[in-house]
mmCIF file of C-alpha atoms in Angstrom:
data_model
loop_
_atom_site.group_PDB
_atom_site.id
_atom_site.type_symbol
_atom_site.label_atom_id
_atom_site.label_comp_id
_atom_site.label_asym_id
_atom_site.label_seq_id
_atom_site.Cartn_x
_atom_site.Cartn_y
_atom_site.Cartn_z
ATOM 1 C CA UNK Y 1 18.409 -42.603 19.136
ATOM 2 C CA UNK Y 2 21.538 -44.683 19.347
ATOM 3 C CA UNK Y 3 23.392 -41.946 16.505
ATOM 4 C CA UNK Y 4 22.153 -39.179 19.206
ATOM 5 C CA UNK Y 5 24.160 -41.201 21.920
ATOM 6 C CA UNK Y 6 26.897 -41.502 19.857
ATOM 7 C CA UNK Y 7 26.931 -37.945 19.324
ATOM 8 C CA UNK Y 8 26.708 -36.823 22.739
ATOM 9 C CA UNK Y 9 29.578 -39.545 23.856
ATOM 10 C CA UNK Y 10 31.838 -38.294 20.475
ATOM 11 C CA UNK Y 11 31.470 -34.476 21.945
ATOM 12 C CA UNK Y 12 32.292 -35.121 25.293
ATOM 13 C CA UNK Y 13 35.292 -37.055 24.698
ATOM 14 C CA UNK Y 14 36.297 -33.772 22.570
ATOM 15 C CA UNK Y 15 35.201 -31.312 25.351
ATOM 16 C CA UNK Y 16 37.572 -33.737 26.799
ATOM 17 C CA UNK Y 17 40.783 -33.856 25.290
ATOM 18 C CA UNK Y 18 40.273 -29.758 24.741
ATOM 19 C CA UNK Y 19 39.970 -29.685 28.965
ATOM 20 C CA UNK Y 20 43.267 -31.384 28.664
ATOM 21 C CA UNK Y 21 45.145 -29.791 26.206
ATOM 22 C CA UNK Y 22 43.836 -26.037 26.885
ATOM 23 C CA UNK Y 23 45.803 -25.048 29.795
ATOM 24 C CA UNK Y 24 49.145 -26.170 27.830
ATOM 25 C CA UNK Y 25 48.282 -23.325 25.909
ATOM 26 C CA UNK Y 26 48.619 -20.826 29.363
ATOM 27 C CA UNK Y 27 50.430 -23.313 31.272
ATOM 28 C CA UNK Y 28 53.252 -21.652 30.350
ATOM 29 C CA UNK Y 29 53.101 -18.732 32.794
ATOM 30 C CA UNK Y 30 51.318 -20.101 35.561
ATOM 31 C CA UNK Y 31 49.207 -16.919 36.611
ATOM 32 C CA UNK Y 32 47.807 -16.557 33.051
ATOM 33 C CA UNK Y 33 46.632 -20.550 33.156
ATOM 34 C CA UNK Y 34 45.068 -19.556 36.615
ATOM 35 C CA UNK Y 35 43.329 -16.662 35.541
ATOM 36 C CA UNK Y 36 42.151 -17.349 32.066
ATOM 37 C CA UNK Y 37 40.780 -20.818 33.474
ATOM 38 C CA UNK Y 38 41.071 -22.610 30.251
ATOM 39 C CA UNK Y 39 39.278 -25.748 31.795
ATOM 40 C CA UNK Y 40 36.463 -24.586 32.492
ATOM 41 C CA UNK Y 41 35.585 -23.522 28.819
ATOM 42 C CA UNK Y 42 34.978 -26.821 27.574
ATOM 43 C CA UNK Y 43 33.439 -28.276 30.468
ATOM 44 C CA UNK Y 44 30.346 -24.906 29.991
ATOM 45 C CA UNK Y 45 30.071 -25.710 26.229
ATOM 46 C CA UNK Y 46 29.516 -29.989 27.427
ATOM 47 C CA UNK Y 47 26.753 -28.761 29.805
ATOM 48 C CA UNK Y 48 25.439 -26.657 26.771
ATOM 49 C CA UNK Y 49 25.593 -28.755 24.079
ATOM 50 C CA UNK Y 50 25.775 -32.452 25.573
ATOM 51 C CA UNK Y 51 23.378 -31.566 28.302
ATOM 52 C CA UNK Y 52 24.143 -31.561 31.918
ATOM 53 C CA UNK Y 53 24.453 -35.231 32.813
ATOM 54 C CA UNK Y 54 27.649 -35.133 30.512
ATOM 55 C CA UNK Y 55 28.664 -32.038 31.493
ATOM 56 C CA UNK Y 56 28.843 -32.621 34.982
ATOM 57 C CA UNK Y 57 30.678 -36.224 34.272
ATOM 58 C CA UNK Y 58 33.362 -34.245 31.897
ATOM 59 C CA UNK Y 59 33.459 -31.015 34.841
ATOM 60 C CA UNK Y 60 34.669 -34.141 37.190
ATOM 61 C CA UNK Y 61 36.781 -36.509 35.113
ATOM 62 C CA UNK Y 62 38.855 -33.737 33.668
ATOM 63 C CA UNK Y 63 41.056 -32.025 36.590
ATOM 64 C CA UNK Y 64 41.663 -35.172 38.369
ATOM 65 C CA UNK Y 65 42.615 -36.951 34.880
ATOM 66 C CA UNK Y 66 45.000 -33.956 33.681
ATOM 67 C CA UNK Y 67 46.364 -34.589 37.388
ATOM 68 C CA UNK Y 68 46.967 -37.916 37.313
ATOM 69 C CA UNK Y 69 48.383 -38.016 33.408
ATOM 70 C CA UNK Y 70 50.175 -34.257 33.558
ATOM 71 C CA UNK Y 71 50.797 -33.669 37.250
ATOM 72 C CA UNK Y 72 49.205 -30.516 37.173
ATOM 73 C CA UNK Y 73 47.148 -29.593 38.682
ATOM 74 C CA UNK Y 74 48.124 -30.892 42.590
ATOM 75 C CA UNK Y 75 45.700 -34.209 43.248
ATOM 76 C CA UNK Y 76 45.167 -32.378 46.898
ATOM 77 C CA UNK Y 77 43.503 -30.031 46.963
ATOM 78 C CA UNK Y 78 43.120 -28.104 43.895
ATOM 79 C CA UNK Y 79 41.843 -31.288 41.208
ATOM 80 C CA UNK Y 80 39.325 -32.343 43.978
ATOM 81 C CA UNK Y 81 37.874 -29.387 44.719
ATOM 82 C CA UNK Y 82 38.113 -28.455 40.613
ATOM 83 C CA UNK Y 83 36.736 -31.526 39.970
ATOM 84 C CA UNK Y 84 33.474 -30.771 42.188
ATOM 85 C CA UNK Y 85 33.342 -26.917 41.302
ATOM 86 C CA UNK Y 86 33.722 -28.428 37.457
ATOM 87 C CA UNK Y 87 30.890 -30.578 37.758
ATOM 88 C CA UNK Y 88 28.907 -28.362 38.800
ATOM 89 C CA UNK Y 89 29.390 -26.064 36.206
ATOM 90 C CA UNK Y 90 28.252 -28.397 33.832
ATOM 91 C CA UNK Y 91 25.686 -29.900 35.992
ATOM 92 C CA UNK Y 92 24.034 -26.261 36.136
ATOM 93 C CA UNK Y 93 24.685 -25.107 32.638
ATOM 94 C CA UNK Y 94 23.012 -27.474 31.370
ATOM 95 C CA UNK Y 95 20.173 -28.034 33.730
ATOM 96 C CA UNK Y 96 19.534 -24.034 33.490
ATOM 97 C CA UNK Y 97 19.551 -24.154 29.401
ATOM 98 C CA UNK Y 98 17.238 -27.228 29.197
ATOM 99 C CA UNK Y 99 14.729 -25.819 31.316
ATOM 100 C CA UNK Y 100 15.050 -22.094 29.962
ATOM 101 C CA UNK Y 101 13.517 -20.686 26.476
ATOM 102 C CA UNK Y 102 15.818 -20.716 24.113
ATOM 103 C CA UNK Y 103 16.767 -16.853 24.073
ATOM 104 C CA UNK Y 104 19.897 -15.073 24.148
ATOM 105 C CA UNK Y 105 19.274 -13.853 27.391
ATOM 106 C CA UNK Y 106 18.454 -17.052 29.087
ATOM 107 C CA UNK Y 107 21.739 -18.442 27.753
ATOM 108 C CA UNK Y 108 23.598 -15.574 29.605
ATOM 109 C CA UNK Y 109 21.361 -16.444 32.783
ATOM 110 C CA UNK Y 110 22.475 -19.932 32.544
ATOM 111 C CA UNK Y 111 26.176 -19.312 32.150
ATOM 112 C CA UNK Y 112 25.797 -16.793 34.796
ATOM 113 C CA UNK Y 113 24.095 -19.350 36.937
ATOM 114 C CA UNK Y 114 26.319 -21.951 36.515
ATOM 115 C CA UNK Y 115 29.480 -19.646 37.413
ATOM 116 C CA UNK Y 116 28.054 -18.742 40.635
ATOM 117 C CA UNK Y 117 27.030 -21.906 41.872
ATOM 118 C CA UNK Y 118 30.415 -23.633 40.824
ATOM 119 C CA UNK Y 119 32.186 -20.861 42.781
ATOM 120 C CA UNK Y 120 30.207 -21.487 45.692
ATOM 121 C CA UNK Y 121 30.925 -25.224 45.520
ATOM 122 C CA UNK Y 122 34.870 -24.449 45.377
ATOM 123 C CA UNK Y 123 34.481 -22.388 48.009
ATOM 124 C CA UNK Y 124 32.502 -25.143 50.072
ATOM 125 C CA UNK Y 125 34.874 -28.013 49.274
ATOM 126 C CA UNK Y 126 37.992 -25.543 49.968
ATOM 127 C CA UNK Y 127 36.938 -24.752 53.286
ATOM 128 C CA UNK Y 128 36.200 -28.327 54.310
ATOM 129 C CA UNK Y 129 39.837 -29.551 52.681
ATOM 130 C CA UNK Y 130 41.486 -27.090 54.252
ATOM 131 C CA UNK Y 131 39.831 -27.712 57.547
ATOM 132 C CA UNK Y 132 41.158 -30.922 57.109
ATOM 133 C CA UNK Y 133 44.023 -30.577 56.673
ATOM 134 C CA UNK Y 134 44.505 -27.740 59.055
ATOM 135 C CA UNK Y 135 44.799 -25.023 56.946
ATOM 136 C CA UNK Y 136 43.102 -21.608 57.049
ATOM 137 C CA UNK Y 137 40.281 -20.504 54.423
ATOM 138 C CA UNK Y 138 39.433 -17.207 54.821
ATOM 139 C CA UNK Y 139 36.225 -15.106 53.525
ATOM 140 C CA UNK Y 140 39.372 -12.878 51.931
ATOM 141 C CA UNK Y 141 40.724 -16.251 50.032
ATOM 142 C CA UNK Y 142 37.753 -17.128 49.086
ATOM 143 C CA UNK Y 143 36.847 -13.734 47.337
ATOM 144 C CA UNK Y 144 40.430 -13.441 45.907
ATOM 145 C CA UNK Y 145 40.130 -17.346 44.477
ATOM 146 C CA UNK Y 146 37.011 -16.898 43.461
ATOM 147 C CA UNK Y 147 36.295 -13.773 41.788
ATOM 148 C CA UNK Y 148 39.207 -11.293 42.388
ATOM 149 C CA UNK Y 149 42.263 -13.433 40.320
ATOM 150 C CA UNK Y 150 39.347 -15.233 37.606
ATOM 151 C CA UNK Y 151 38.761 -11.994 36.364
ATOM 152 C CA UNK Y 152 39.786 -12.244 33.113
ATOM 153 C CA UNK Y 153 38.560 -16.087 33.000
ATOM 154 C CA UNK Y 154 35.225 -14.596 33.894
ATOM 155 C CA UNK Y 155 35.437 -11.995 31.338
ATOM 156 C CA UNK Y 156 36.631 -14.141 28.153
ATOM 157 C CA UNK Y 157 33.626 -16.934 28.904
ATOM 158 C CA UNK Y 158 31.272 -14.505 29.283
ATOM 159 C CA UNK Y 159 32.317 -13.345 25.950
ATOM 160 C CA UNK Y 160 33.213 -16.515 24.279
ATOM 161 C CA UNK Y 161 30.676 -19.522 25.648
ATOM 162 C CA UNK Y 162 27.967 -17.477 24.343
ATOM 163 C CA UNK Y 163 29.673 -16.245 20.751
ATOM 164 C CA UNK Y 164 30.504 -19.824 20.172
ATOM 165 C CA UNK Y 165 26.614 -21.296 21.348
ATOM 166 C CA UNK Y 166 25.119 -18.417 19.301
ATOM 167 C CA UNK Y 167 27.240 -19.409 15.982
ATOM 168 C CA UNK Y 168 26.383 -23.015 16.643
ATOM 169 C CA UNK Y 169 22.526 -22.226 16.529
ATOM 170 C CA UNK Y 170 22.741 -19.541 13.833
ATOM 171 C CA UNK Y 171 24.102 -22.310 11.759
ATOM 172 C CA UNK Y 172 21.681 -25.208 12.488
ATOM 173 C CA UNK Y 173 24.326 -27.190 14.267
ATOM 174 C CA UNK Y 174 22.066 -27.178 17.630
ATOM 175 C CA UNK Y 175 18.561 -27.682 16.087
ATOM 176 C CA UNK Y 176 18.409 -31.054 17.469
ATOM 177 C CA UNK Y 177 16.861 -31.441 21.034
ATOM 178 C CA UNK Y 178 18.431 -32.714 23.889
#
C-alpha cells in the first residue's frame, strides 16, 4: 500500500512539472498556447491515472503555481478561475473512470464529461470575477472562451488523452486498481 502511495504522489508531481513546462512549448505565440490548452493535458491524464482526488489537487495547484513562479498566466482572473475549471477536470475524470466499466467508450464519456463540466465551472467563476470586478461576461464570451477559440485544444485531447490511456492499458502499465 505505501509503494501504491508513492506511486500516485511520484505521478502527480510529473503531471506536475509537465503542467508547467507544456505551455513553454506554445507559449511562444500566445494564441496557439490558448488554444491548444497544453495544461489541461496533464491535469486529464492525473484524474485518469492517479484518480480524481489527485487530479483535482494537481487541476488547482498548477495555474496558480506557473503564475506565481512564471508570471503567466495573470493571478486575477485567469489562474483562479483555471485553477477551479482545472480541478474540476480532474475531479470529474477521474470520478467518471472509477465508477465506469473499463471500455473504450466509457473512457471517451469520461473525458467528455469532465470537459463539459470544467467549462461550465470557468464559465461560473468568470462571471462571478468579473462581476466583481465590474466587468462584463457575456453568454457570447462565454461560448467564444469556452468552446469557439479551444477548438483545437478540444480536438488534440480528444485524440491524444485517450491514445495515450489506451497504450498505457494495452501494455499492462494500468492493471493495477485505483
Amino acid at each position: 500500500m505505501k509503494n501504491f502511495l508513492v506511486s500516485k504522489l511520484t505521478l502527480s508531481a510529473m503531471f506536475l512539472a509537465m503542467g508547467l513546462l507544456l505551455p513553454f512549448l506554445t507559449g511562444q505565440i500566445p494564441q496557439v498556447g490558448s488554444a491548444l490548452l497544453p495544461m489541461h493535458i496533464p491535469v486529464l491524464l492525473c484524474g485518469l491515472i492517479c484518480g480524481w482526488q489527485y487530479g483535482g489537487l494537481i487541476g488547482f495547484i498548477m495555474p496558480i503555481m506557473r503564475s506565481f513562479v512564471f508570471g503567466m498566466p495573470p493571478l486575477f482572473p485567469t489562474a483562479v478561475s483555471m485553477a477551479l475549471e482545472m480541478a474540476a477536470y480532474g475531479i470529474i475524470i477521474g470520478l467518471c473512470y472509477a465508477y465506469f466499466p473499463k471500455k473504450n467508450s466509457y473512457l471517451f464519456l469520461s473525458l467528455f464529461s469532465a470537459m463539459i463540466i470544467g467549462r461550465i465551472v470557468w464559465g461560473i467563476v468568470q462571471l462571478t470575477l468579473a462581476g466583481v470586478g465590474g466587468n462584463a461576461f457575456t453568454w457570447q464570451i462565454f461560448i467564444a472562451g469556452a468552446f469557439v477559440n479551444a477548438i483545437p485544444g478540444i480536438i488534440l485531447q480528444l485524440f491524444l488523452i485517450p491514445a495515450v490511456m489506451i497504450t498505457l492499458q494495452s501494455n499492462g502499465v494500468l492493471s493495477y486498481e485505483r
